[in-house]
Tab-separated table of C-alpha atoms in Angstrom:
chain	number	residue	atom	x	y	z
A	1346	UNK	CA	-5.802	-72.533	-0.665
A	1347	UNK	CA	-8.418	-75.068	0.407
A	1348	UNK	CA	-10.162	-72.466	2.555
A	1349	UNK	CA	-10.259	-70.071	-0.361
A	1350	UNK	CA	-11.658	-72.744	-2.675
A	1351	UNK	CA	-14.414	-73.704	-0.237
A	1352	UNK	CA	-15.334	-70.033	0.150
A	1353	UNK	CA	-15.615	-69.661	-3.625
A	1354	UNK	CA	-17.105	-73.105	-4.271
A	1355	UNK	CA	-20.627	-71.891	-5.213
A	1356	UNK	CA	-19.169	-69.458	-7.746
A	1357	UNK	CA	-16.818	-72.115	-9.142
A	1358	UNK	CA	-19.647	-74.628	-9.542
A	1359	UNK	CA	-21.868	-72.033	-11.206
A	1360	UNK	CA	-19.092	-71.164	-13.636
A	1361	UNK	CA	-18.457	-74.821	-14.485
A	1362	UNK	CA	-22.152	-75.390	-15.185
A	1363	UNK	CA	-22.275	-72.415	-17.524
A	1364	UNK	CA	-22.773	-73.286	-21.189
A	1365	UNK	CA	-20.018	-70.858	-22.131
A	1366	UNK	CA	-17.538	-72.870	-20.091
A	1367	UNK	CA	-18.811	-76.299	-20.987
A	1368	UNK	CA	-19.125	-75.652	-24.711
A	1369	UNK	CA	-18.732	-79.075	-26.298
A	1370	UNK	CA	-17.618	-80.931	-23.174
A	1371	UNK	CA	-19.840	-83.883	-22.408
A	1372	UNK	CA	-18.892	-83.918	-18.735
A	1373	UNK	CA	-17.391	-81.441	-16.305
A	1374	UNK	CA	-15.351	-82.926	-13.486
A	1375	UNK	CA	-15.955	-81.248	-10.148
A	1376	UNK	CA	-15.415	-82.174	-6.528
A	1377	UNK	CA	-17.882	-84.604	-5.042
A	1378	UNK	CA	-19.494	-84.197	-1.631
A	1379	UNK	CA	-16.913	-86.634	-0.302
A	1380	UNK	CA	-14.069	-84.527	-1.723
A	1381	UNK	CA	-15.487	-81.387	-0.144
A	1382	UNK	CA	-15.887	-83.148	3.189
A	1383	UNK	CA	-12.253	-84.296	3.011
A	1384	UNK	CA	-11.140	-80.745	2.240
A	1385	UNK	CA	-12.979	-79.471	5.302
A	1386	UNK	CA	-11.329	-82.178	7.422
A	1387	UNK	CA	-7.879	-81.196	6.143
A	1388	UNK	CA	-8.524	-77.542	7.035
A	1389	UNK	CA	-9.676	-78.525	10.525
A	1390	UNK	CA	-6.672	-80.769	11.149
A	1391	UNK	CA	-4.126	-78.232	9.903
A	1392	UNK	CA	-5.571	-75.146	11.623
A	1393	UNK	CA	-3.164	-75.291	14.635
A	1394	UNK	CA	-0.210	-75.565	12.244
A	1395	UNK	CA	-1.506	-72.619	10.217
A	1396	UNK	CA	-1.954	-70.495	13.344
A	1397	UNK	CA	1.559	-71.368	14.554
A	1398	UNK	CA	3.030	-70.457	11.161
A	1399	UNK	CA	1.181	-67.129	11.052
A	1400	UNK	CA	2.201	-66.342	14.621
A	1401	UNK	CA	5.898	-66.857	13.952
A	1402	UNK	CA	5.844	-65.108	10.565
A	1403	UNK	CA	4.015	-62.030	11.890
A	1404	UNK	CA	6.388	-61.505	14.822
A	1405	UNK	CA	8.502	-58.415	14.166
A	1406	UNK	CA	11.357	-60.040	16.111
A	1407	UNK	CA	10.782	-63.808	16.379
A	1408	UNK	CA	12.537	-65.293	19.395
A	1409	UNK	CA	13.338	-68.803	20.560
A	1410	UNK	CA	11.140	-68.404	23.638
A	1411	UNK	CA	8.054	-69.325	21.587
A	1412	UNK	CA	9.394	-72.609	20.258
A	1413	UNK	CA	9.144	-74.827	23.343
A	1414	UNK	CA	5.556	-73.890	24.359
A	1415	UNK	CA	4.316	-73.991	20.759
A	1416	UNK	CA	6.005	-77.326	20.115
A	1417	UNK	CA	4.519	-78.839	23.279
A	1418	UNK	CA	1.036	-77.471	22.553
A	1419	UNK	CA	1.008	-78.684	18.951
A	1420	UNK	CA	2.000	-82.197	20.003
A	1421	UNK	CA	-0.664	-82.148	22.711
A	1422	UNK	CA	-3.336	-81.019	20.244
A	1423	UNK	CA	-2.336	-83.653	17.710
A	1424	UNK	CA	-2.461	-86.409	20.330
A	1425	UNK	CA	-5.953	-85.449	21.437
A	1426	UNK	CA	-7.643	-87.027	18.431
A	1427	UNK	CA	-9.452	-89.992	19.946
A	1428	UNK	CA	-12.800	-88.179	19.852
A	1429	UNK	CA	-12.477	-87.179	16.211
A	1430	UNK	CA	-15.097	-88.897	14.072
A	1431	UNK	CA	-13.216	-88.311	10.850
A	1432	UNK	CA	-10.640	-90.952	9.984
A	1433	UNK	CA	-8.771	-88.421	7.841
A	1434	UNK	CA	-8.403	-85.926	10.702
A	1435	UNK	CA	-7.127	-88.647	13.017
A	1436	UNK	CA	-4.603	-89.825	10.435
A	1437	UNK	CA	-3.354	-86.307	9.634
A	1438	UNK	CA	-2.908	-85.538	13.318
A	1439	UNK	CA	-1.130	-88.836	13.905
A	1440	UNK	CA	1.386	-88.159	11.124
A	1441	UNK	CA	1.990	-84.570	12.287
A	1442	UNK	CA	2.451	-85.736	15.869
A	1443	UNK	CA	5.013	-88.329	14.799
A	1444	UNK	CA	6.935	-85.727	12.803
A	1445	UNK	CA	6.904	-83.111	15.581
A	1446	UNK	CA	8.000	-85.689	18.144
A	1447	UNK	CA	11.254	-86.153	16.216
A	1448	UNK	CA	12.183	-82.476	16.509
A	1449	UNK	CA	14.083	-80.761	19.340
A	1450	UNK	CA	14.812	-84.084	20.998
A	1451	UNK	CA	18.418	-83.662	22.164
A	1452	UNK	CA	19.143	-82.576	25.739
A	1453	UNK	CA	21.036	-79.540	24.483
A	1454	UNK	CA	18.135	-78.349	22.315
A	1455	UNK	CA	15.420	-78.906	24.910
A	1456	UNK	CA	17.498	-77.306	27.662
A	1457	UNK	CA	18.180	-74.194	25.573
A	1458	UNK	CA	14.556	-73.779	24.461
A	1459	UNK	CA	13.214	-74.314	27.984
A	1460	UNK	CA	15.634	-71.717	29.357
A	1461	UNK	CA	14.519	-69.265	26.678
A	1462	UNK	CA	10.868	-69.832	27.584
A	1463	UNK	CA	11.577	-69.389	31.308
A	1464	UNK	CA	13.021	-65.922	30.636
A	1465	UNK	CA	9.877	-64.782	28.809
A	1466	UNK	CA	7.277	-63.298	31.223
A	1467	UNK	CA	4.484	-64.984	29.255
A	1468	UNK	CA	5.848	-68.494	29.777
A	1469	UNK	CA	8.046	-68.175	32.894
A	1470	UNK	CA	5.785	-70.580	34.831
A	1471	UNK	CA	6.649	-73.273	32.234
A	1472	UNK	CA	3.237	-74.976	32.505
A	1473	UNK	CA	4.023	-77.177	29.493
A	1474	UNK	CA	6.787	-78.970	31.426
A	1475	UNK	CA	6.615	-81.547	34.173
A	1476	UNK	CA	7.452	-80.464	37.726
A	1477	UNK	CA	10.867	-82.121	37.526
A	1478	UNK	CA	11.712	-80.433	34.220
A	1479	UNK	CA	10.572	-77.046	35.536
A	1480	UNK	CA	12.749	-77.291	38.627
A	1481	UNK	CA	15.690	-78.458	36.532
A	1482	UNK	CA	15.261	-75.529	34.128
A	1483	UNK	CA	14.995	-72.954	36.928
A	1484	UNK	CA	18.067	-74.398	38.630
A	1485	UNK	CA	20.064	-74.236	35.393
A	1486	UNK	CA	19.026	-70.623	34.726
A	1487	UNK	CA	19.953	-69.560	38.279
A	1488	UNK	CA	23.311	-71.339	38.081
A	1489	UNK	CA	24.204	-69.775	34.734
A	1490	UNK	CA	23.050	-66.317	35.868
A	1491	UNK	CA	25.194	-66.569	39.007
A	1492	UNK	CA	28.169	-67.657	36.933
A	1493	UNK	CA	27.748	-64.682	34.595
A	1494	UNK	CA	27.414	-62.295	37.522
A	1495	UNK	CA	30.638	-63.577	39.072
A	1496	UNK	CA	32.417	-63.302	35.727
A	1497	UNK	CA	31.285	-59.704	35.200
A	1498	UNK	CA	32.177	-58.786	38.793
A	1499	UNK	CA	35.656	-60.249	38.333
A	1500	UNK	CA	36.209	-58.342	35.103
A	1501	UNK	CA	35.189	-55.083	36.758
A	1502	UNK	CA	37.634	-55.618	39.601
A	1503	UNK	CA	40.495	-56.449	37.221
A	1504	UNK	CA	39.953	-53.443	34.971
A	1505	UNK	CA	41.418	-50.042	35.822
A	1506	UNK	CA	38.825	-47.310	35.601
A	1507	UNK	CA	40.175	-43.806	35.090
A	1508	UNK	CA	37.241	-41.464	35.392
A	1509	UNK	CA	38.796	-38.471	37.133
A	1510	UNK	CA	40.483	-36.984	34.075
A	1511	UNK	CA	37.853	-38.014	31.552
A	1512	UNK	CA	35.411	-35.373	30.469
A	1513	UNK	CA	31.998	-36.757	29.883
A	1514	UNK	CA	30.370	-35.388	26.780
A	1515	UNK	CA	26.673	-34.587	27.020
A	1516	UNK	CA	24.483	-37.431	25.895
A	1517	UNK	CA	21.853	-36.848	23.236
A	1518	UNK	CA	18.308	-36.693	24.448
A	1519	UNK	CA	16.598	-40.039	24.147
A	1520	UNK	CA	13.240	-39.769	22.502
A	1521	UNK	CA	10.544	-42.342	22.914
A	1522	UNK	CA	10.901	-45.050	20.318
A	1523	UNK	CA	7.997	-45.506	17.993
A	1524	UNK	CA	6.689	-49.009	17.623
A	1525	UNK	CA	7.207	-50.183	14.054
A	1526	UNK	CA	4.693	-52.976	14.453
A	1527	UNK	CA	1.114	-51.936	13.634
A	1528	UNK	CA	-1.469	-52.302	16.386
A	1529	UNK	CA	-3.528	-54.612	14.219
A	1530	UNK	CA	-0.591	-56.974	13.752
A	1531	UNK	CA	0.066	-57.005	17.499
A	1532	UNK	CA	-3.572	-57.708	18.202
A	1533	UNK	CA	-3.688	-60.494	15.655
A	1534	UNK	CA	-0.477	-62.070	16.970
A	1535	UNK	CA	-1.828	-61.917	20.526
A	1536	UNK	CA	-5.090	-63.489	19.387
A	1537	UNK	CA	-3.247	-66.280	17.569
A	1538	UNK	CA	-1.129	-66.923	20.654
A	1539	UNK	CA	-4.203	-67.223	22.858
A	1540	UNK	CA	-5.946	-69.466	20.329
A	1541	UNK	CA	-2.937	-71.769	20.169
A	1542	UNK	CA	-1.833	-71.908	23.781
A	1543	UNK	CA	-4.994	-70.988	25.625
A	1544	UNK	CA	-5.045	-69.758	29.221
A	1545	UNK	CA	-3.203	-72.797	30.558
A	1546	UNK	CA	0.092	-72.054	28.811
A	1547	UNK	CA	0.058	-68.263	29.156
């Protein structure tokens, strides 16, 4: 909304200064230069949050694998505000950082989200985690995968498979699935992901 207003600001100001709009009004209240500057600061501070929201909302099948890297990157971006000249930007980032730091804090939540990220080819290196956390996550994934493999193997051995007398019906031909997601949406989502996470986290 703020971006749209700033884009249309010249037209809005021209309309407000028009005699047809003013009519008998002695004074028209508009934004001052300070107000406009504050609006620009708000847009700058909230851009990472906007990109993250668009990224998740435009995913055709949003998955949990994005949460951990996005969460870590947003907190990192909000902490890196010491060089900001604007007091408003620093304050907005500080408040957002405090709020994000309270989310996904339990061991169960962080473990699950880190495991999800490790199974995604884009984030499998887990660059947003410390070395200790990475090794712990990999170890947990390997342990759980081994446990599942043993469970499946045991179930196969226990089950009685009678294939000799079963006639196998012909399977329908599998045609190539068409991608429902438009190319433009994919390209935009990829661009947003690179803008948010950069090369370091991909």
